[in-house]
Coordinates of C-alpha atoms in Angstrom, one line a residue:
M1124 CA 186.4 77.9 123.2
S1125 CA 186.2 74.6 124.9
G1126 CA 183.6 75.8 127.3
T1127 CA 181.6 77.6 124.7
Q1128 CA 178.0 76.4 124.2
F1129 CA 176.7 76.7 120.7
L1130 CA 173.1 75.8 121.8
P1131 CA 171.0 77.7 124.3
P1132 CA 170.5 75.9 127.7
R1133 CA 166.8 75.3 127.0
M1134 CA 167.7 73.5 123.8
L1135 CA 170.3 71.3 125.6
V1136 CA 167.7 70.4 128.2
A1137 CA 165.2 69.6 125.5
G1138 CA 167.8 67.5 123.7
R1139 CA 168.5 65.5 126.9
V1140 CA 164.8 65.0 127.4
L1141 CA 164.5 63.8 123.8
A1142 CA 167.4 61.5 124.1
W1143 CA 165.9 60.0 127.3
V1144 CA 162.5 59.6 125.5
V1145 CA 164.1 57.9 122.5
A1146 CA 166.3 55.7 124.8
S1147 CA 163.2 54.9 126.9
G1148 CA 161.1 54.2 123.8
L1149 CA 163.7 51.9 122.4
L1150 CA 163.9 50.2 125.8
L1151 CA 160.2 49.9 126.1
G1152 CA 160.0 48.6 122.5
F1153 CA 162.6 46.0 123.3
L1154 CA 160.8 45.0 126.4
M1155 CA 157.5 44.9 124.6
T1156 CA 159.0 42.8 121.9
V1157 CA 160.5 40.4 124.5
W1158 CA 157.2 40.3 126.3
V1159 CA 155.2 39.5 123.2
A1160 CA 157.7 36.9 122.0
V1161 CA 157.6 35.1 125.4
T1162 CA 153.9 35.2 125.9
G1163 CA 153.3 34.2 122.3
A1164 CA 155.7 31.3 122.6
L1165 CA 153.9 30.1 125.7
A1166 CA 150.5 30.6 124.1
F1167 CA 151.7 28.6 121.1
Q1168 CA 152.7 25.7 123.4
H1169 CA 149.2 25.7 124.9
L1170 CA 147.6 25.7 121.4
S1171 CA 150.0 22.9 120.3
R1172 CA 148.7 20.7 123.2
V1173 CA 145.2 21.5 122.1
Q1174 CA 146.0 20.5 118.5
S1175 CA 147.7 17.3 119.6
G1176 CA 144.8 16.2 121.8
A1177 CA 142.0 17.4 119.5
A1178 CA 141.8 14.3 117.3
D1179 CA 141.3 11.9 120.2
T1180 CA 138.8 14.2 121.9
I1181 CA 136.8 14.6 118.6
D1182 CA 136.6 10.8 118.3
A1183 CA 135.4 10.7 121.9
V1184 CA 132.8 13.3 121.3
T1185 CA 131.6 11.3 118.2
A1186 CA 131.5 8.0 119.9
D1187 CA 130.3 9.0 123.4
P1188 CA 129.9 12.8 124.2
A1189 CA 129.7 12.0 128.0
S1190 CA 133.1 10.4 128.1
A1191 CA 134.7 13.4 126.5
V1192 CA 134.0 15.9 129.2
A1193 CA 137.3 15.5 131.0
Q1194 CA 139.3 15.7 127.8
L1195 CA 137.4 18.8 126.7
E1196 CA 137.9 20.5 130.0
T1197 CA 141.6 19.8 129.7
L1198 CA 141.7 21.5 126.3
A1199 CA 139.6 24.3 127.5
N1200 CA 142.1 25.0 130.2
E1201 CA 144.9 25.2 127.6
T1202 CA 142.9 27.6 125.4
S1203 CA 142.0 29.8 128.4
A1204 CA 145.7 30.1 129.2
A1205 CA 146.6 30.9 125.7
R1206 CA 143.9 33.6 125.6
S1207 CA 145.1 35.1 128.8
L1208 CA 148.7 35.3 127.5
T1209 CA 147.7 37.0 124.2
S1210 CA 145.4 39.6 125.8
G1211 CA 146.1 42.8 127.7
P1212 CA 147.4 46.3 126.8
I1213 CA 150.8 45.2 125.6
W1214 CA 149.4 42.7 123.0
G1215 CA 146.8 45.3 122.1
L1216 CA 149.5 47.9 121.4
A1217 CA 151.7 45.5 119.5
S1218 CA 148.7 44.4 117.4
V1219 CA 148.5 47.8 115.7
M1220 CA 152.1 47.9 114.7
P1221 CA 153.1 47.7 111.0
W1222 CA 153.7 44.2 109.6
V1223 CA 153.9 42.3 113.0
G1224 CA 150.5 43.7 114.1
P1225 CA 148.3 41.7 111.8
Q1226 CA 150.2 38.6 112.6
L1227 CA 149.7 39.1 116.3
A1228 CA 146.0 40.1 115.9
A1229 CA 145.3 37.0 113.9
F1230 CA 146.9 34.8 116.5
H1231 CA 144.9 36.6 119.2
T1232 CA 141.6 36.1 117.3
V1233 CA 142.4 32.3 116.9
T1234 CA 143.2 31.9 120.6
V1235 CA 140.0 33.8 121.7
S1236 CA 137.8 31.9 119.3
A1237 CA 139.3 28.6 120.3
D1238 CA 138.7 29.4 124.0
E1239 CA 135.1 30.4 123.3
L1240 CA 134.4 27.4 121.2
L1241 CA 135.5 25.1 123.9
T1242 CA 134.3 26.9 127.1
Q1243 CA 131.0 28.2 125.7
S1244 CA 130.1 25.4 123.3
F1245 CA 131.7 22.1 123.6
V1246 CA 132.3 21.8 127.3
P1247 CA 128.8 22.8 128.4
L1248 CA 127.3 20.6 125.7
A1249 CA 129.4 17.6 126.8
R1250 CA 128.4 18.1 130.4
A1251 CA 124.7 18.2 129.4
A1252 CA 125.3 15.0 127.4
E1253 CA 126.8 13.0 130.3
G1254 CA 123.6 10.9 130.6
V1255 CA 123.3 10.5 126.8
S1256 CA 125.1 8.0 124.5
V1257 CA 125.2 7.9 120.8
E1258 CA 124.4 4.3 121.1
N1259 CA 120.9 5.4 122.2
L1260 CA 120.3 6.1 118.5
R1261 CA 120.8 2.5 117.7
P1262 CA 117.4 0.9 116.7
T1263 CA 116.3 -2.1 118.8
G1264 CA 113.7 -4.4 117.4
G1265 CA 112.7 -1.9 114.7
R1266 CA 112.3 0.9 117.2
L1267 CA 114.2 4.1 117.9
D1268 CA 113.8 5.9 121.2
P1269 CA 112.1 9.3 120.4
T1270 CA 113.6 10.8 123.5
A1271 CA 117.2 9.8 122.8
L1272 CA 118.3 13.4 122.2
S1273 CA 115.6 15.3 124.0
G1274 CA 118.0 16.4 126.7
L1275 CA 120.3 18.0 124.3
A1276 CA 117.8 20.1 122.4
E1277 CA 118.2 23.3 124.6
P1278 CA 122.0 22.8 125.4
A1279 CA 122.8 22.3 121.8
R1280 CA 120.7 25.3 120.8
T1281 CA 122.5 27.5 123.4
A1282 CA 126.0 26.1 122.2
A1283 CA 125.2 26.8 118.6
D1284 CA 125.5 30.6 118.7
P1285 CA 129.0 31.0 120.3
A1286 CA 130.3 28.2 118.0
R1287 CA 128.9 30.1 115.0
D1288 CA 130.4 33.3 116.3
A1289 CA 133.8 31.8 116.9
A1290 CA 133.8 30.2 113.4
G1291 CA 132.8 33.5 111.9
A1292 CA 135.6 35.4 113.7
V1293 CA 138.3 33.2 112.3
R1294 CA 136.7 33.3 108.8
N1295 CA 136.8 37.1 108.9
I1296 CA 140.5 37.4 109.5
D1297 CA 142.1 39.2 106.7
R1298 CA 144.7 36.8 105.3
T1299 CA 146.3 39.4 103.0
P1300 CA 149.0 40.7 105.3
L1301 CA 149.7 37.3 106.9
V1302 CA 152.9 35.5 106.4
G1303 CA 152.5 32.3 104.5
V1304 CA 152.8 29.9 107.5
L1305 CA 150.4 31.8 109.6
S1306 CA 147.9 32.3 106.7
R1307 CA 147.8 28.5 106.2
A1308 CA 147.4 28.0 109.9
V1309 CA 144.5 30.4 110.0
D1310 CA 142.9 28.6 107.1
Q1311 CA 143.2 25.2 108.8
A1312 CA 141.8 26.7 112.1
G1313 CA 138.9 28.2 110.1
E1314 CA 138.1 24.7 108.6
V1315 CA 138.1 23.1 112.1
F1316 CA 135.9 25.9 113.6
T1317 CA 133.4 25.8 110.7
N1318 CA 133.2 22.0 111.0
S1319 CA 132.6 22.3 114.7
A1320 CA 130.0 24.9 114.4
T1321 CA 128.3 22.8 111.7
F1322 CA 128.4 19.7 113.9
I1323 CA 126.7 21.6 116.9
D1324 CA 124.1 23.2 114.7
A1325 CA 123.2 19.9 113.1
L1326 CA 122.9 18.3 116.6
S1327 CA 120.7 21.2 117.8
R1328 CA 118.3 20.8 114.8
T1329 CA 118.3 16.9 115.1
A1330 CA 117.4 17.1 118.8
Q1331 CA 114.6 19.4 118.0
L1332 CA 113.2 17.3 115.1
L1333 CA 113.8 13.8 116.2
P1334 CA 110.8 13.2 118.7
A1335 CA 108.1 14.4 116.4
M1336 CA 109.6 12.7 113.3
L1337 CA 109.7 9.4 115.2
G1338 CA 106.0 9.7 116.0
Q1339 CA 106.3 10.6 119.6
D1340 CA 103.1 12.6 119.3
G1341 CA 101.3 10.2 116.9
E1342 CA 101.8 8.3 113.7
R1343 CA 103.9 9.9 110.9
R1344 CA 104.3 8.8 107.3
Y1345 CA 107.2 9.8 105.1
L1346 CA 107.8 9.2 101.4
V1347 CA 111.3 8.1 100.7
L1348 CA 112.5 8.9 97.1
V1349 CA 115.4 6.7 95.9
Q1350 CA 117.1 8.8 93.2
N1351 CA 119.0 7.0 90.5
N1352 CA 122.2 9.0 89.6
A1353 CA 122.6 6.9 86.4
E1354 CA 120.1 9.2 84.9
W1355 CA 120.8 12.6 86.1
R1356 CA 118.4 15.1 87.5
S1357 CA 119.4 18.4 89.1
L1358 CA 119.5 17.1 92.7
G1359 CA 120.9 13.7 91.9
G1360 CA 118.9 11.4 89.6
I1361 CA 115.4 10.4 88.6
S1362 CA 113.1 9.5 91.4
G1363 CA 113.0 5.8 90.3
S1364 CA 111.0 4.6 93.3
A1365 CA 109.1 5.6 96.3
I1366 CA 108.7 3.9 99.7
V1367 CA 106.4 4.8 102.5
L1368 CA 108.1 4.9 105.9
T1369 CA 105.9 5.0 108.9
T1370 CA 106.9 6.0 112.4
D1371 CA 104.8 5.6 115.5
N1372 CA 106.2 6.3 119.0
G1373 CA 109.6 5.2 117.8
A1374 CA 108.5 2.1 115.9
V1375 CA 109.6 2.3 112.3
S1376 CA 108.2 0.3 109.4
L1377 CA 108.4 0.2 105.6
G1378 CA 105.3 0.0 103.4
G1379 CA 105.1 -1.0 99.8
T1380 CA 107.3 0.4 97.0
E1381 CA 105.8 2.3 94.1
S1382 CA 107.8 2.8 90.8
A1383 CA 108.1 6.1 89.2
T1384 CA 106.7 4.6 86.0
G1385 CA 103.6 3.4 87.8
L1386 CA 103.2 6.8 89.6
S1387 CA 103.5 8.6 86.3
R1388 CA 101.0 6.4 84.4
D1389 CA 97.9 8.1 83.0
I1390 CA 99.0 11.5 84.3
T1391 CA 98.2 13.7 81.4
Q1392 CA 98.1 17.1 83.2
P1393 CA 100.4 18.6 85.8
V1394 CA 99.4 17.6 89.3
V1395 CA 100.1 21.2 90.4
D1396 CA 100.4 24.4 88.5
L1397 CA 104.1 25.5 88.5
P1398 CA 105.2 29.1 88.4
A1399 CA 106.1 30.5 85.0
E1400 CA 109.8 31.0 86.0
I1401 CA 110.0 27.3 86.6
T1402 CA 108.2 26.2 83.4
D1403 CA 110.3 28.7 81.4
I1404 CA 113.4 26.5 82.3
Y1405 CA 111.9 23.0 83.0
G1406 CA 108.6 23.1 81.3
T1407 CA 105.8 21.1 83.1
R1408 CA 107.9 17.8 83.2
P1409 CA 108.5 17.8 87.0
A1410 CA 104.7 17.9 87.6
R1411 CA 103.8 15.3 85.0
Y1412 CA 106.5 12.7 85.4
F1413 CA 107.4 11.4 88.9
H1414 CA 110.9 10.6 87.5
N1415 CA 111.5 14.4 87.1
L1416 CA 110.6 15.7 90.5
T1417 CA 114.1 16.7 91.4
E1418 CA 114.8 18.4 88.1
I1419 CA 114.0 21.6 90.0
P1420 CA 117.0 22.2 92.2
D1421 CA 115.1 23.3 95.2
F1422 CA 113.8 20.6 97.5
S1423 CA 111.4 22.9 99.3
I1424 CA 109.5 22.9 95.9
D1425 CA 110.2 19.2 95.1
G1426 CA 109.0 17.9 98.5
P1427 CA 105.5 19.3 98.2
L1428 CA 105.3 18.3 94.6
A1429 CA 106.1 14.7 95.5
K1430 CA 103.5 14.7 98.3
E1431 CA 100.8 16.0 95.8
F1432 CA 101.9 13.5 93.1
F1433 CA 101.8 10.5 95.5
A1434 CA 98.4 11.5 97.1
K1435 CA 96.9 11.8 93.6
K1436 CA 98.0 8.5 92.5
T1437 CA 97.6 6.4 95.7
G1438 CA 95.3 8.5 98.0
V1439 CA 97.9 8.4 100.7
S1440 CA 99.0 11.6 102.3
V1441 CA 102.5 11.9 103.8
D1442 CA 103.9 14.2 106.5
G1443 CA 107.2 14.6 104.7
V1444 CA 109.5 13.6 101.9
I1445 CA 113.0 12.2 102.2
A1446 CA 115.4 11.7 99.1
I1447 CA 118.4 9.4 99.1
D1448 CA 120.5 7.7 96.4
P1449 CA 122.4 4.4 96.1
V1450 CA 125.6 6.1 97.3
V1451 CA 123.8 6.8 100.6
L1452 CA 122.8 3.2 100.8
S1453 CA 126.5 2.3 100.3
Y1454 CA 127.5 4.6 103.3
I1455 CA 124.9 2.9 105.4
L1456 CA 126.1 -0.5 104.5
S1457 CA 129.7 0.6 105.6
A1458 CA 128.0 0.9 109.1
T1459 CA 125.7 -2.1 109.1
G1460 CA 127.9 -4.5 107.1
P1461 CA 126.7 -6.5 103.9
V1462 CA 123.1 -7.7 103.5
T1463 CA 121.7 -10.7 101.6
L1464 CA 118.9 -10.1 99.1
P1465 CA 116.0 -12.6 98.6
D1466 CA 117.8 -14.0 95.5
G1467 CA 120.9 -14.7 97.5
E1468 CA 122.8 -11.7 96.1
K1469 CA 125.2 -10.0 98.5
L1470 CA 124.9 -6.3 98.8
S1471 CA 127.9 -4.4 100.3
S1472 CA 129.3 -1.0 100.5
D1473 CA 131.7 -1.9 97.8
N1474 CA 129.2 -3.2 95.1
T1475 CA 126.0 -1.3 95.8
V1476 CA 126.6 1.7 93.6
D1477 CA 127.8 -0.3 90.5
L1478 CA 125.1 -2.9 90.9
L1479 CA 122.2 -0.6 91.4
M1480 CA 123.1 2.0 88.8
N1481 CA 124.7 -0.1 86.2
G1482 CA 124.9 -3.9 86.6
V1483 CA 121.2 -4.4 87.2
Y1484 CA 120.5 -3.3 83.6
A1485 CA 122.6 -6.0 82.1
R1486 CA 121.1 -8.6 84.5
Y1487 CA 117.4 -7.7 84.1
P1488 CA 116.4 -6.1 80.8
D1489 CA 112.8 -5.9 81.9
P1490 CA 112.1 -2.7 83.8
A1491 CA 109.7 -4.4 86.1
Q1492 CA 112.4 -6.8 87.3
Q1493 CA 114.7 -3.8 87.7
D1494 CA 112.1 -2.0 89.9
A1495 CA 111.7 -5.2 92.0
F1496 CA 115.4 -5.4 92.5
F1497 CA 115.7 -1.9 93.5
A1498 CA 112.9 -2.3 96.0
A1499 CA 114.4 -5.5 97.5
S1500 CA 117.9 -3.8 97.8
T1501 CA 116.6 -0.7 99.5
G1502 CA 114.3 -2.7 101.8
A1503 CA 117.2 -5.0 102.8
V1504 CA 119.4 -2.0 103.7
F1505 CA 116.7 -0.4 105.7
Q1506 CA 115.9 -3.7 107.5
A1507 CA 119.6 -4.1 108.5
L1508 CA 119.5 -0.6 109.8
L1509 CA 116.3 -1.1 111.8
E1510 CA 117.7 -4.3 113.3
G1511 CA 120.4 -2.3 114.8
R1512 CA 123.3 -3.8 113.0
G1513 CA 126.6 -2.0 113.2
S1514 CA 127.5 0.9 115.5
A1515 CA 125.3 3.9 116.1
S1516 CA 128.3 6.3 115.5
G1517 CA 128.9 4.6 112.2
F1518 CA 125.3 5.2 111.1
V1519 CA 125.5 8.8 112.3
S1520 CA 128.7 9.4 110.3
A1521 CA 127.1 7.8 107.2
L1522 CA 124.2 10.2 107.4
S1523 CA 126.4 13.1 108.2
R1524 CA 128.6 12.5 105.1
A1525 CA 125.4 12.0 102.9
G1526 CA 124.1 15.3 104.2
N1527 CA 127.3 17.2 103.6
E1528 CA 127.3 15.9 100.0
H1529 CA 123.8 16.9 99.3
R1530 CA 122.7 13.3 98.8
L1531 CA 120.3 13.3 101.8
L1532 CA 117.4 15.7 101.4
M1533 CA 114.3 16.3 103.5
W1534 CA 111.2 18.3 103.5
S1535 CA 108.5 18.5 106.2
A1536 CA 104.9 19.4 105.7
D1537 CA 104.9 20.9 109.2
A1538 CA 105.8 24.5 108.9
D1539 CA 107.6 24.7 112.2
E1540 CA 109.7 21.6 111.4
Q1541 CA 110.4 23.0 107.9
A1542 CA 111.7 26.1 109.5
V1543 CA 114.2 24.2 111.5
L1544 CA 115.4 22.5 108.4
A1545 CA 115.6 25.7 106.4
G1546 CA 119.2 26.8 105.8
T1547 CA 120.7 23.4 106.1
T1548 CA 122.2 21.2 103.3
I1549 CA 119.5 18.5 103.8
A1550 CA 116.8 21.1 103.1
G1551 CA 118.2 21.1 99.5
P1552 CA 118.1 24.9 99.0
L1553 CA 119.3 26.9 95.9
P1554 CA 122.8 28.2 96.3
S1555 CA 122.8 31.6 98.0
T1556 CA 125.5 34.2 97.7
D1557 CA 126.5 36.2 100.8
E1558 CA 129.2 38.8 101.7
R1559 CA 131.8 36.1 102.1
T1560 CA 130.9 33.4 99.5
A1561 CA 129.8 33.6 95.9
R1562 CA 127.9 30.5 95.0
F1563 CA 127.1 28.8 91.6
G1564 CA 124.7 26.1 91.0
V1565 CA 125.8 23.5 88.4
Y1566 CA 122.8 21.3 87.8
L1567 CA 122.9 18.5 85.2
N1568 CA 120.1 16.6 83.7
D1569 CA 120.0 13.5 81.4
G1570 CA 118.5 14.2 78.0
T1571 CA 119.2 10.8 76.5
G1572 CA 116.3 9.1 78.2
S1573 CA 118.7 6.4 79.4
K1574 CA 121.3 5.5 82.0
M1575 CA 124.3 7.1 80.2
S1576 CA 124.8 9.6 83.0
Y1577 CA 126.6 6.8 84.8
Y1578 CA 129.5 7.2 82.3
V1579 CA 129.8 10.9 82.5
A1580 CA 132.2 12.6 85.0
P1581 CA 131.7 16.3 85.7
Q1582 CA 134.9 18.0 86.8
T1583 CA 134.2 21.5 88.1
S1584 CA 136.6 24.2 89.1
L1585 CA 136.4 27.8 90.3
A1586 CA 138.9 30.7 90.1
W1587 CA 138.9 34.4 91.2
T1588 CA 140.8 37.0 89.1
S1589 CA 141.7 38.8 92.4
C1590 CA 140.8 39.3 96.0
P1591 CA 138.9 42.4 97.2
S1592 CA 140.9 45.5 97.0
A1593 CA 140.7 48.5 99.3
N1594 CA 137.7 49.7 97.3
P1595 CA 135.2 46.8 97.5
L1596 CA 133.1 48.5 94.8
L1597 CA 135.6 47.6 92.1
P1598 CA 134.2 44.7 90.1
R1599 CA 136.0 41.4 90.1
Q1600 CA 135.6 38.3 87.9
L1601 CA 134.9 34.8 88.9
T1602 CA 135.3 31.9 86.5
L1603 CA 133.4 28.6 86.5
H1604 CA 134.9 25.7 84.4
L1605 CA 133.2 22.5 83.8
D1606 CA 134.5 19.4 82.0
L1607 CA 132.1 16.8 80.9
T1608 CA 134.0 13.6 80.1
S1609 CA 132.4 10.4 78.9
T1610 CA 134.1 7.3 80.3
A1611 CA 131.9 5.0 78.2
P1612 CA 133.8 2.4 76.1
A1613 CA 134.5 3.4 72.5
D1614 CA 132.1 0.7 71.3
A1615 CA 129.4 1.7 73.8
A1616 CA 126.8 1.7 71.0
T1617 CA 127.0 -2.1 70.8
S1618 CA 128.8 -3.2 73.9
L1619 CA 126.3 -1.7 76.4
P1620 CA 122.8 -2.9 77.1
T1621 CA 120.2 -0.9 75.1
Y1622 CA 118.4 0.0 78.3
I1623 CA 121.6 1.9 79.2
T1624 CA 122.3 3.5 75.8
G1625 CA 118.6 4.4 75.2
N1626 CA 118.8 2.8 71.7
A1627 CA 118.1 6.2 70.1
A1628 CA 114.5 6.1 71.5
Y1629 CA 114.6 10.0 72.1
G1630 CA 116.9 10.8 69.2
T1631 CA 120.3 10.5 70.8
A1632 CA 122.7 8.1 69.1
P1633 CA 123.4 5.0 71.1
G1634 CA 126.6 5.4 73.2
T1635 CA 126.2 9.2 73.3
A1636 CA 125.2 10.9 76.5
K1637 CA 123.1 14.1 76.0
V1638 CA 123.6 16.4 79.0
V1639 CA 121.3 19.4 79.7
G1640 CA 123.0 21.7 82.1
N1641 CA 121.6 24.7 84.1
V1642 CA 124.2 27.1 85.5
Y1643 CA 122.8 29.3 88.3
L1644 CA 124.8 32.5 88.6
P1645 CA 125.8 34.1 92.0
E1646 CA 123.4 36.8 93.0
G1647 CA 124.9 40.3 92.5
F1648 CA 127.1 39.0 89.6
D1649 CA 126.7 39.8 86.0
L1650 CA 127.5 37.5 83.1
V1651 CA 130.6 38.3 81.2
S1652 CA 130.8 35.3 78.9
A1653 CA 129.7 31.7 78.5
Q1654 CA 131.0 29.2 76.0
T1655 CA 131.4 25.6 75.4
T1656 CA 134.3 23.9 73.5
N1657 CA 131.8 22.5 70.9
G1658 CA 130.1 25.8 70.3
A1659 CA 126.8 25.0 71.9
S1660 CA 124.5 28.0 72.6
F1661 CA 123.0 29.1 76.0
A1662 CA 119.5 30.2 76.9
R1663 CA 118.9 32.7 79.6
A1664 CA 116.2 32.7 82.2
T1665 CA 115.6 33.8 85.9
F1666 CA 114.6 31.7 88.9
D1667 CA 114.2 33.1 92.4
G1668 CA 116.3 36.1 91.7
R1669 CA 119.1 34.2 90.1
S1670 CA 120.2 34.3 86.4
V1671 CA 120.1 30.8 84.9
L1672 CA 122.0 29.6 81.8
T1673 CA 120.8 26.5 80.1
F1674 CA 122.9 24.5 77.5
G1675 CA 122.8 21.1 75.9
V1676 CA 125.7 19.0 74.7
D1677 CA 126.1 15.6 73.3
V1678 CA 129.1 13.8 74.7
T1679 CA 130.4 10.8 72.7
P1680 CA 132.4 8.0 74.2
Q1681 CA 135.9 9.1 75.5
Q1682 CA 135.0 12.7 74.6
T1683 CA 135.4 15.8 76.9
I1684 CA 133.3 18.9 76.4
G1685 CA 134.3 22.0 78.3
V1686 CA 132.1 24.7 79.6
D1687 CA 133.3 28.1 80.8
V1688 CA 131.2 30.8 82.5
V1689 CA 132.7 34.1 83.6
V1690 CA 130.8 36.5 85.9
Q1691 CA 131.7 39.9 87.3
G1692 CA 130.5 41.8 90.3
A1693 CA 131.5 44.2 93.1
S1694 CA 131.7 42.0 96.2
T1695 CA 133.5 41.5 99.4
A1696 CA 133.5 37.7 98.9
T1697 CA 136.7 35.9 99.2
E1698 CA 135.3 32.5 98.8
A1699 CA 133.5 30.7 96.0
E1700 CA 131.4 27.5 95.9
A1701 CA 129.5 25.5 93.3
F1702 CA 126.7 23.1 94.1
V1703 CA 127.1 20.3 91.6
T1704 CA 124.6 17.5 90.8
P1705 CA 125.7 14.5 93.0
T1706 CA 126.8 11.7 90.7
A1707 CA 127.3 7.9 91.0
D1708 CA 131.0 8.6 91.7
A1709 CA 131.4 9.2 95.5
A1710 CA 134.9 10.5 94.9
L1711 CA 133.5 13.6 93.1
D1712 CA 132.5 16.1 95.8
P1713 CA 129.2 17.8 94.9
V1714 CA 130.5 21.0 96.6
V1715 CA 133.5 22.6 94.9
R1716 CA 135.3 25.5 96.6
A1717 CA 137.9 28.1 95.9
S1718 CA 139.5 30.9 97.7
C1719 CA 140.8 34.1 96.1
Q1720 CA 144.5 34.3 96.1
S1721 CA 146.1 37.7 96.8
R1722 CA 149.7 38.3 97.3
A1723 CA 150.5 38.9 101.0
V1724 CA 152.5 41.9 102.2
A1725 CA 154.7 39.5 104.0
T1726 CA 156.1 36.5 102.2
L1727 CA 157.7 34.5 104.9
E1728 CA 156.8 30.8 104.2

């Protein structure tokens, strides 16, 4: 029986073929694994060199873009090599395999995006900037060169699109199946790419706007609002004073300062008719009191309102409106160094915030003296800036930080220029929800009629219940938590100056801070619940398509009152943000973020 065949010959042939196929498949799989491992390791080495050289290159780009060309080209060569190694049919095939496929696909996306960011954005932009220096932005004798960035307008505009696309590609990587270490690396890369895209976009817009704003085509006048965060308004604080800034072919000068009290005097009717959806929430106060301009959390409304207010009281028409606060002044002083005021007082980056938003009220009980001190302080900081003190890169960094923190706001009466500003943080827009990010607005206003906001710290956090499932139509919940904590001393009623406590002039007990909050819900999300730890009620309204919850609480010294708002919606968003009123505390970021946390299929850390 030894020679007997139990299977027909054709079946034996088929079996041999199948065996060869399986063996060949295993061999090919092994070879493919080796290939991917080797090329992946080599690509990782290239990206590691990019990472190690990135910090110095970014510093070079910030200080002097022209000097960074060689460094950027070196990094671009590394990313191009990494892209080449992680491309091709073998990587494409491996990227669709279970478990390992998403890891390889994510790595490939990062290498491609890094290559496009460098080769299509940074390198061409740096080459175009070889004749440009950041130091060209340093004022000389009170004048800024209107053409300092003109040569970068078109290259920056061209570079902005691929930078935005590269950042978007990394943001859109699904983190769910990624192992822990790779997921974190993708998050870090996404942050770098987003910051890079934001930088290029800001450069593009600045290069477009700067010549006209500096009066290259004729004199321009801007109204500078100095907000005081010691008395909260939605976008920062009361518009305590206004200064006219004039530009003419690069020459910059400051005019007289008007106080909010003077600009509001004898105004008995709104200077403009506000829409009903605004008056339903804020009444007519923003159009009757200059202090309340930024109570409306949309600077595209506040800017024109300030222009009309100022023209009605002074007869002076301005071409735009700019808002800053004492924290911005402290950032500028970090670049220029300390300044000396007429009374001999030294104003520095360390003491500006405390002095302008708190100490001045103990020193000068007369509001007129306070206004004079504010004017002198702001004027001294601007004068130091116009004299060209400090480094231009330091000044640019100061303004960049102020813009990112929503402390620097701008509106232009020129429709084309306003269109360039639109969509940026300095345009001061309402929070807008998109397919990736759900956004709240948390806007706080003082109801004490005093400067007690200086002593209130708003701590805000966000949390998702889950990430998007396979069915994006399933609703998910997002929770906003806000703690309002008074840091005022226990004896604030007697130990603080009456100008700070309000002395019960508007019905609030001395030492207590009355906070009126407006919470703007993300579009497309419905309210599930809203409550405060002290049982305060909420009123509901609608503004520009957004549901708005309004509450009022009295926060006594050393007390914390919590606010919780839960919303629900069917959304693909994996990120959440809250725009919060900027305070006197620069350590409190006015933009709070959170990512949904879903459990990855792979758990390798």
